[in-house]
C-alpha positions as semicolon CSV with decimal commas, in nm:
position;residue;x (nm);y (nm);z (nm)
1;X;0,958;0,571;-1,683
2;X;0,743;0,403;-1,941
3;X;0,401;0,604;-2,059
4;X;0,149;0,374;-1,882
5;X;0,285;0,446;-1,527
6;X;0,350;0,850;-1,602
7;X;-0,021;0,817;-1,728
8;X;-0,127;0,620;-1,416
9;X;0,068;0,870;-1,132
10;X;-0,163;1,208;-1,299
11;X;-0,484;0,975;-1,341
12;X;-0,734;1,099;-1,069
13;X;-0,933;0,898;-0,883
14;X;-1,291;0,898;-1,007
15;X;-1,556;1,066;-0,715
16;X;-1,924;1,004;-0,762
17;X;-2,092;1,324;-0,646
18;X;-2,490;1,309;-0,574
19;X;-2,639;1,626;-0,549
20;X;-2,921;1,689;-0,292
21;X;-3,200;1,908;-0,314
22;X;-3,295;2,085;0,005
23;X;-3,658;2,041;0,197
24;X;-3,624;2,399;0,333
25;X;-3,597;2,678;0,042
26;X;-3,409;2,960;0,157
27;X;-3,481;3,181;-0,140
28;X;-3,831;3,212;-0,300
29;X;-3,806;3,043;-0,672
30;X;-3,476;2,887;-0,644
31;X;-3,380;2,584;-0,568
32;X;-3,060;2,425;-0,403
33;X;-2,852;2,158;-0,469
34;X;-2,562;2,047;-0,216
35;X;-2,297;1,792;-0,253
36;X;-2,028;1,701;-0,053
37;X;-1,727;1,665;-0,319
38;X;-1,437;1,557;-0,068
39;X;-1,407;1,461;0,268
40;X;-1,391;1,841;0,376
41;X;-1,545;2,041;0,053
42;X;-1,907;2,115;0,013
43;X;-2,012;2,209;-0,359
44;X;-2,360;2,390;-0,334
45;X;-2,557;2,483;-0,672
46;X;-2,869;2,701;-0,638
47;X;-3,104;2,710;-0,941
48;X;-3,381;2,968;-1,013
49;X;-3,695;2,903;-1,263
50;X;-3,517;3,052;-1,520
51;X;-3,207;2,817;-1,506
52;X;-2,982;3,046;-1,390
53;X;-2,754;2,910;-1,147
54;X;-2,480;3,022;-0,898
55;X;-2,259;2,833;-0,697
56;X;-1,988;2,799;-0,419
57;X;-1,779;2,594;-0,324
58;X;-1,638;2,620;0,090
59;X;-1,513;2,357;0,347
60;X;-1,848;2,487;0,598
61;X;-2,157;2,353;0,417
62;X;-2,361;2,618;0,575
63;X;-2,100;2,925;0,451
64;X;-2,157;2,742;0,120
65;X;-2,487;2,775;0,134
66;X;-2,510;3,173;0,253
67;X;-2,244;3,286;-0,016
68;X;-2,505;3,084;-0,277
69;X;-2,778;3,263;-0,118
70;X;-2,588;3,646;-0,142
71;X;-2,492;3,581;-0,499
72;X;-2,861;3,440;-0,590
73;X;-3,006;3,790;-0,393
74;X;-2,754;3,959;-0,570
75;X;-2,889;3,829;-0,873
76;X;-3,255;3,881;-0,813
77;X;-3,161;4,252;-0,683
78;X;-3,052;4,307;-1,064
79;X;-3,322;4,073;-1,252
80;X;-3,612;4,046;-1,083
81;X;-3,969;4,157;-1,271
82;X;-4,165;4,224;-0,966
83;X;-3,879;4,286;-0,696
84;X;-4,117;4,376;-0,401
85;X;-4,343;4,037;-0,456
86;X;-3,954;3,866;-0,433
87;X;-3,860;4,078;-0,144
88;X;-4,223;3,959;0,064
89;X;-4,192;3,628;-0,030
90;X;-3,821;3,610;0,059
91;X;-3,919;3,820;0,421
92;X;-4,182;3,569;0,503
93;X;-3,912;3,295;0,472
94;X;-3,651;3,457;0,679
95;X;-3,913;3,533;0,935
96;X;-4,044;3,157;0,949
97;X;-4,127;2,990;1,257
98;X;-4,159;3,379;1,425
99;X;-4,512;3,506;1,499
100;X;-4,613;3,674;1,192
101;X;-4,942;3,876;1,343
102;X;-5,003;4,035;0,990
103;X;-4,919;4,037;0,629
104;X;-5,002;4,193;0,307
105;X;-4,929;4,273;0,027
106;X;-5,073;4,478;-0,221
107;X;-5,037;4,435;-0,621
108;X;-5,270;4,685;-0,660
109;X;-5,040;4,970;-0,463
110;X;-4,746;4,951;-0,691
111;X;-4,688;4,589;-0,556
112;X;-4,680;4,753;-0,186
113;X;-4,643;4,566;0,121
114;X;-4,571;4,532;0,490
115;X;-4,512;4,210;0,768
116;X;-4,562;4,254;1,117
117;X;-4,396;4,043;1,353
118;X;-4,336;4,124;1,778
119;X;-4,433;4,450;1,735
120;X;-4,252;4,592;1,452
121;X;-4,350;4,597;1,067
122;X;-4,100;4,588;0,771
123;X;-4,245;4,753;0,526
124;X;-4,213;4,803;0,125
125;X;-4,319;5,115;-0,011
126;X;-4,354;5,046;-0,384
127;X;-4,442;5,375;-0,536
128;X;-4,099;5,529;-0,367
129;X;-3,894;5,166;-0,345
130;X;-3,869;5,203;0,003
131;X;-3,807;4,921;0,254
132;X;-3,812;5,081;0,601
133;X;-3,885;4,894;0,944
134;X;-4,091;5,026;1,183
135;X;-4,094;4,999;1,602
136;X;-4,456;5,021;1,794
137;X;-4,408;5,236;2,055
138;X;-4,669;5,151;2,349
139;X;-4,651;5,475;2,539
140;X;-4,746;5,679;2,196
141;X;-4,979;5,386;2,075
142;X;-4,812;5,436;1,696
143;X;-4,534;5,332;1,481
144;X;-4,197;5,483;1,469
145;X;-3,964;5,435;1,240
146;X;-3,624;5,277;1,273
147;X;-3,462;5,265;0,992
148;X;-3,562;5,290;0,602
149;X;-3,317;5,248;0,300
150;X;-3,382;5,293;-0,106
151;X;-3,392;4,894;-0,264
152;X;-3,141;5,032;-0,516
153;X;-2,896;5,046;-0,228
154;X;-3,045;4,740;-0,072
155;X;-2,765;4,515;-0,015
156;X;-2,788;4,143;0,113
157;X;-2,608;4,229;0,447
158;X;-2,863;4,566;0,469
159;X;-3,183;4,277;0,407
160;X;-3,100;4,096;0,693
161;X;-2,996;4,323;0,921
162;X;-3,346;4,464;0,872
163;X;-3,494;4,103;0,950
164;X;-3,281;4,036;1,249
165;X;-3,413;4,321;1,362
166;X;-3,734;4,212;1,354
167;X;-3,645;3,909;1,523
């Protein structure tokens, strides 16, 4: 076999990928960029202010997108200046569309804060790094609380298990 066709059999075709940026963020500061790189393979790219980046690559666009989203948490968990102002922000994204009745949060209390939303409150105790949510219970008229964990040990899975439960 002559050089030109071995050369021509491991020549791939060329595939023009255009990358897409999202409307919706799903992560406050980054940005995310999806392309679909074969018939069946989904390349996603998310991209923070900073330039760091993380991808994944899956056959579900929408798995794609969540294992770009735990690796960017991941990220922010570890980097982050001000993690409680990323943690609101991020909260108030997950909980969009929901009836939000209050919000606020506090720079000047170690960067403290809390959302209410159909009658619980997640809340972010800065001083102690504390996320806890909390359940209003009618017959007592006050809050109890349901479950609390350290942000050190806050894991992506442990974040949104706390805002499904405020769902």
């Amino acid at each position: 076999m002559d050089d030109n066709r071995r050369r021509d059999m491991f020549v791939s075709k060329k595939v023009v990928v255009t990358m897409s940026a999202e409307v919706e963020p799903i992560l406050p500061c980054w940005t995310i960029l999806t392309a679909e790189t074969t018939a069946s393979a989904f390349h996603v790219v998310m991209v923070n202010r900073s330039g760091q980046q993380v991808a994944a690559t899956d056959t579900d666009r929408v798995r794609a997108m969540h294992e770009c989203e735990r690796q960017a948490f991941a990220f922010e968990q570890q980097h982050a200046e001000n993690r409680g102002r990323f943690l609101f922000e991020y909260s108030l994204l997950k909980l969009a569309g929901q009836l939000v009745t209050e919000q606020r949060y506090q720079s000047e209390v170690f960067g403290s804060w809390y959302v209410v939303c159909n009658n619980k409150r997640l809340i972010y105790d800065g001083r102690d790094n504390i996320l806890l949510v909390q359940n209003y219970v009618d017959n007592h008229a006050e809050w109890g609380q349901y479950r609390a964990i350290a942000i050190k040990d806050l894991a992506y899975d442990d974040f949104h298990s706390l805002i499904q439960n405020m769902l």
